[in-house]
């Protein structure tokens, strides 16, 4: 009773993923009895009834195409599709404790779907960073960085630079151990293209993703106001690129069928990026 809402929200996160809209549960009922016990009591005319749960949860307005579910990676059109849906849902729930934060940030992105703002871009970047392999990875081995650092520090000492300068050199060289933004996004894009096909994202997606990091920095350090229509278009395109990548990374390791893989290109987060103007 004290933890059911966590499982409920994980299930709502899953349904929200399928339609690309932030959903909220309603008509929640809790029963003290199991289903079998309830049926026994009903037959004995001694069923005490259940309890309705009330929450004050905001709901996004859902109209028109929002409810269609275009691009859903799973459906229940027949027995085979239903089995696929079940397998994906089980996988989604099994990893929920590890993925709780990415799921929540995904929901925030869905809530921002009718908003163009710095907050939406920052949320998308946070979603990416919370995905298990979304953060920059180490691109060089620690021993290699130490060897390079030692050689550079020795050369600085030979040239007569003080120890403080040598220490700064060591710190600077240590930074190259981590992927650049371009290396990071190239790795992530390669992983989703391997799973969903080379055409799932445009050829210049890495450029858009790298631009998103620049815009995120501008937004995080003050109010960002595009200088002109061209910069506004670049901002919008890069924001949608991050959301599209996050969506694909979120579903990449789920047991989606071949049919689901073909359908996902029509998902609102993905198609919104593909057709966004620059």
Coordinates of C-alpha atoms in Angstrom, one line a residue:
X1 CA 0.0 0.0 0.0
X2 CA 2.9 2.3 0.7
X3 CA 4.7 1.6 -2.6
X4 CA 2.1 0.9 -5.2
X5 CA 2.2 4.4 -6.5
X6 CA 5.8 3.8 -7.7
X7 CA 4.7 0.8 -9.8
X8 CA 1.6 2.7 -11.0
X9 CA 3.7 5.7 -12.2
X10 CA 6.2 3.4 -14.0
X11 CA 3.3 1.9 -15.9
X12 CA 1.9 5.4 -16.7
X13 CA 5.4 6.3 -17.9
X14 CA 5.3 3.4 -20.3
X15 CA 1.8 4.3 -21.7
X16 CA 3.0 7.9 -22.0
X17 CA 6.0 6.8 -24.1
X18 CA 3.7 5.0 -26.5
X19 CA 1.7 8.1 -27.4
X20 CA 4.3 10.8 -26.7
X21 CA 2.1 12.6 -24.2
X22 CA 2.4 13.0 -20.5
X23 CA -0.5 11.0 -19.1
X24 CA -2.0 10.9 -15.6
X25 CA -3.8 8.0 -13.9
X26 CA -7.5 8.3 -12.9
X27 CA -10.2 6.1 -11.3
X28 CA -7.7 4.4 -9.0
X29 CA -9.3 1.7 -6.8
X30 CA -7.5 -0.3 -4.1
X31 CA -8.9 -3.5 -2.6
X32 CA -7.9 -5.2 0.6
X33 CA -8.6 -8.5 -0.9
X34 CA -7.0 -10.4 -3.8
X35 CA -9.1 -11.0 -6.9
X36 CA -9.8 -14.6 -5.9
X37 CA -10.9 -13.5 -2.4
X38 CA -13.0 -10.7 -3.8
X39 CA -14.9 -13.2 -6.0
X40 CA -15.5 -15.5 -3.1
X41 CA -16.9 -12.7 -1.1
X42 CA -19.1 -11.5 -4.0
X43 CA -20.5 -15.0 -4.4
X44 CA -21.1 -15.1 -0.6
X45 CA -22.7 -11.7 -0.8
X46 CA -20.2 -10.4 1.8
X47 CA -17.9 -8.3 -0.3
X48 CA -17.1 -5.1 1.7
X49 CA -16.2 -3.0 -1.4
X50 CA -13.0 -1.3 -2.4
X51 CA -11.5 2.1 -1.8
X52 CA -11.1 4.9 -4.3
X53 CA -7.9 6.9 -4.3
X54 CA -7.9 10.6 -5.1
X55 CA -4.8 12.6 -6.2
X56 CA -4.4 16.2 -7.3
X57 CA -2.4 15.5 -10.5
X58 CA -2.3 17.9 -13.4
X59 CA -3.2 16.5 -16.7
X60 CA -2.1 17.6 -20.2
X61 CA -4.9 18.4 -22.6
X62 CA -5.0 15.6 -25.2
X63 CA -6.7 16.5 -28.5
X64 CA -6.8 15.2 -32.1
X65 CA -3.6 13.4 -33.2
X66 CA -2.3 13.3 -29.6
X67 CA -4.4 10.2 -28.8
X68 CA -3.6 8.3 -32.1
X69 CA -0.3 6.9 -30.9
X70 CA 1.6 7.3 -34.2
X71 CA 5.1 5.9 -33.8
X72 CA 4.3 3.6 -30.9
X73 CA 6.9 0.9 -30.7
X74 CA 4.3 -1.6 -29.5
X75 CA 0.6 -2.3 -30.2
X76 CA -1.9 -5.0 -29.4
X77 CA -3.5 -5.5 -32.8
X78 CA -3.2 -9.3 -32.6
X79 CA -1.9 -12.1 -30.4
X80 CA 1.7 -11.7 -31.7
X81 CA 1.6 -8.0 -31.2
X82 CA 0.2 -8.4 -27.7
X83 CA 3.0 -10.8 -26.8
X84 CA 5.5 -8.2 -28.0
X85 CA 3.8 -5.5 -26.0
X86 CA 4.0 -7.8 -22.9
X87 CA 7.7 -8.5 -23.4
X88 CA 8.5 -4.8 -23.8
X89 CA 6.4 -3.8 -20.7
X90 CA 8.1 -6.5 -18.6
X91 CA 11.5 -5.2 -19.6
X92 CA 10.4 -1.6 -19.0
X93 CA 9.3 -2.5 -15.4
X94 CA 12.3 -4.7 -14.6
X95 CA 14.7 -1.8 -15.2
X96 CA 12.4 0.9 -13.6
X97 CA 14.5 1.4 -10.5
X98 CA 17.6 2.2 -12.5
X99 CA 15.7 4.2 -15.0
X100 CA 13.4 6.2 -12.6
X101 CA 15.1 9.5 -13.3
X102 CA 15.2 9.2 -17.1
X103 CA 11.6 8.2 -17.1
X104 CA 10.6 11.2 -15.1
X105 CA 12.6 13.6 -17.4
X106 CA 11.0 11.9 -20.4
X107 CA 7.6 12.8 -18.9
X108 CA 8.7 16.4 -18.5
X109 CA 9.7 16.5 -22.2
X110 CA 6.2 15.3 -23.1
X111 CA 4.8 18.1 -21.0
X112 CA 6.9 20.6 -22.8
X113 CA 5.6 19.4 -26.2
X114 CA 3.8 22.7 -26.9
X115 CA 6.5 24.9 -25.5
X116 CA 9.7 26.3 -27.0
X117 CA 11.9 27.5 -24.3
X118 CA 15.4 27.2 -22.7
X119 CA 13.8 25.1 -19.9
X120 CA 12.7 22.5 -22.4
X121 CA 16.3 22.2 -23.8
X122 CA 17.8 22.0 -20.4
X123 CA 15.3 19.3 -19.4
X124 CA 16.2 17.3 -22.6
X125 CA 19.9 17.6 -21.8
X126 CA 19.3 16.4 -18.3
X127 CA 17.3 13.4 -19.7
X128 CA 20.3 12.5 -21.8
X129 CA 22.7 12.8 -18.9
X130 CA 20.6 10.5 -16.7
X131 CA 20.4 7.7 -19.4
X132 CA 22.9 5.1 -18.2
X133 CA 25.4 5.6 -21.1
X134 CA 24.4 9.1 -22.0
X135 CA 27.2 10.9 -20.1
X136 CA 30.6 11.4 -21.7
X137 CA 32.8 8.3 -21.4
X138 CA 36.5 8.0 -20.8
X139 CA 38.2 8.0 -24.2
X140 CA 41.7 7.3 -23.0
X141 CA 43.1 4.8 -20.6
X142 CA 44.3 6.3 -17.2
X143 CA 47.8 5.0 -17.7
X144 CA 48.0 6.6 -21.2
X145 CA 46.9 10.0 -19.7
X146 CA 49.4 9.6 -16.9
X147 CA 52.3 8.9 -19.3
X148 CA 51.4 11.9 -21.5
X149 CA 51.1 14.1 -18.5
X150 CA 54.4 13.0 -17.1
X151 CA 56.2 13.7 -20.4
X152 CA 54.6 17.2 -20.7
X153 CA 55.4 18.1 -17.1
X154 CA 59.0 16.9 -17.6
X155 CA 59.3 19.1 -20.7
X156 CA 57.9 22.1 -18.7
X157 CA 60.4 21.6 -16.0
X158 CA 63.2 21.3 -18.6
X159 CA 62.1 24.7 -19.9
X160 CA 62.3 26.2 -16.4
X161 CA 58.6 26.5 -15.7
X162 CA 57.6 26.4 -12.0
X163 CA 55.9 23.5 -10.3
X164 CA 52.6 25.3 -10.3
X165 CA 52.6 25.4 -14.1
X166 CA 53.5 21.7 -14.3
X167 CA 50.5 20.9 -12.1
X168 CA 48.2 23.0 -14.4
X169 CA 49.5 21.0 -17.3
X170 CA 48.7 17.7 -15.6
X171 CA 45.1 18.9 -14.9
X172 CA 44.7 20.2 -18.5
X173 CA 45.9 16.9 -20.0
X174 CA 43.6 15.0 -17.6
X175 CA 40.6 16.6 -19.3
X176 CA 41.3 14.9 -22.6
X177 CA 40.6 11.6 -21.0
X178 CA 36.9 12.3 -21.4
X179 CA 35.1 12.3 -24.7
X180 CA 34.4 15.6 -26.5
X181 CA 30.8 16.4 -27.3
X182 CA 31.3 15.3 -30.9
X183 CA 32.8 12.0 -29.8
X184 CA 30.1 11.4 -27.3
X185 CA 27.3 12.1 -29.7
X186 CA 28.9 10.1 -32.5
X187 CA 29.1 7.1 -30.2
X188 CA 25.4 7.5 -29.1
X189 CA 24.1 8.1 -32.6
X190 CA 26.0 5.0 -33.9
X191 CA 24.4 2.9 -31.2
X192 CA 20.8 3.9 -32.1
X193 CA 21.5 3.6 -35.9
X194 CA 22.9 0.1 -35.3
X195 CA 19.6 -0.7 -33.6
X196 CA 17.0 1.2 -35.7
X197 CA 18.8 1.6 -39.1
X198 CA 21.0 4.2 -40.7
X199 CA 18.1 6.3 -41.8
X200 CA 16.5 6.7 -38.4
X201 CA 18.3 10.0 -37.9
X202 CA 19.6 12.5 -40.5
X203 CA 23.3 12.6 -41.5
X204 CA 23.9 15.9 -39.7
X205 CA 22.3 15.0 -36.4
X206 CA 25.7 15.2 -34.6
X207 CA 26.0 18.8 -35.6
X208 CA 22.6 19.6 -34.2
X209 CA 23.4 17.8 -30.9
X210 CA 26.7 19.6 -30.5
X211 CA 24.9 22.9 -31.1
X212 CA 22.4 21.9 -28.4
X213 CA 25.3 21.8 -25.8
X214 CA 26.3 25.4 -26.9
X215 CA 22.7 26.6 -26.5
X216 CA 22.4 24.8 -23.2
X217 CA 25.4 26.7 -21.9
X218 CA 24.0 30.0 -23.0
X219 CA 20.7 29.2 -21.4
X220 CA 22.2 28.0 -18.1
X221 CA 24.2 31.1 -17.6
X222 CA 21.5 33.7 -18.2
X223 CA 18.4 34.5 -20.2
X224 CA 18.8 33.2 -23.8
X225 CA 17.2 35.3 -26.6
X226 CA 17.8 34.2 -30.2
X227 CA 19.4 37.0 -32.2
X228 CA 17.4 36.4 -35.3
X229 CA 15.2 33.8 -37.1
X230 CA 18.2 31.8 -38.2
X231 CA 19.4 31.3 -34.6
X232 CA 15.9 30.6 -33.4
X233 CA 15.6 27.8 -36.0
X234 CA 19.0 26.4 -35.0
X235 CA 18.0 26.5 -31.4
X236 CA 14.7 24.7 -32.1
X237 CA 16.3 22.1 -34.3
X238 CA 19.0 21.3 -31.8
X239 CA 16.5 21.0 -28.9
X240 CA 14.4 18.5 -30.9
X241 CA 17.5 16.6 -31.8
X242 CA 18.3 15.9 -28.2
X243 CA 14.8 14.8 -27.5
X244 CA 14.8 12.5 -30.5
X245 CA 18.1 10.9 -29.4
X246 CA 16.9 10.5 -25.8
X247 CA 13.7 8.7 -27.1
X248 CA 15.8 6.3 -29.1
X249 CA 18.2 5.6 -26.3
X250 CA 15.3 5.0 -23.9
X251 CA 13.8 2.3 -26.1
X252 CA 17.0 1.0 -27.7
X253 CA 17.5 -1.9 -25.4
X254 CA 13.9 -3.0 -25.1
X255 CA 12.8 -6.1 -27.0
X256 CA 10.9 -4.3 -29.7
X257 CA 9.7 -6.3 -32.7
X258 CA 10.9 -5.5 -36.2
X259 CA 7.5 -4.0 -36.9
X260 CA 7.8 -1.7 -33.9
X261 CA 11.2 -0.6 -35.1
X262 CA 9.7 0.4 -38.4
X263 CA 6.9 2.3 -36.6
X264 CA 9.0 4.4 -34.2
X265 CA 10.2 6.8 -36.9
X266 CA 6.7 8.3 -36.7
X267 CA 6.9 8.9 -32.9
X268 CA 6.1 12.6 -32.1
X269 CA 9.5 13.2 -30.6
X270 CA 11.3 11.8 -33.5
X271 CA 9.2 13.1 -36.4
X272 CA 9.1 16.5 -34.7
X273 CA 12.9 16.6 -35.0
X274 CA 13.0 15.3 -38.5
X275 CA 10.5 17.9 -39.9
X276 CA 11.7 20.8 -37.7
X277 CA 12.9 23.8 -39.8
X278 CA 16.4 25.3 -39.4

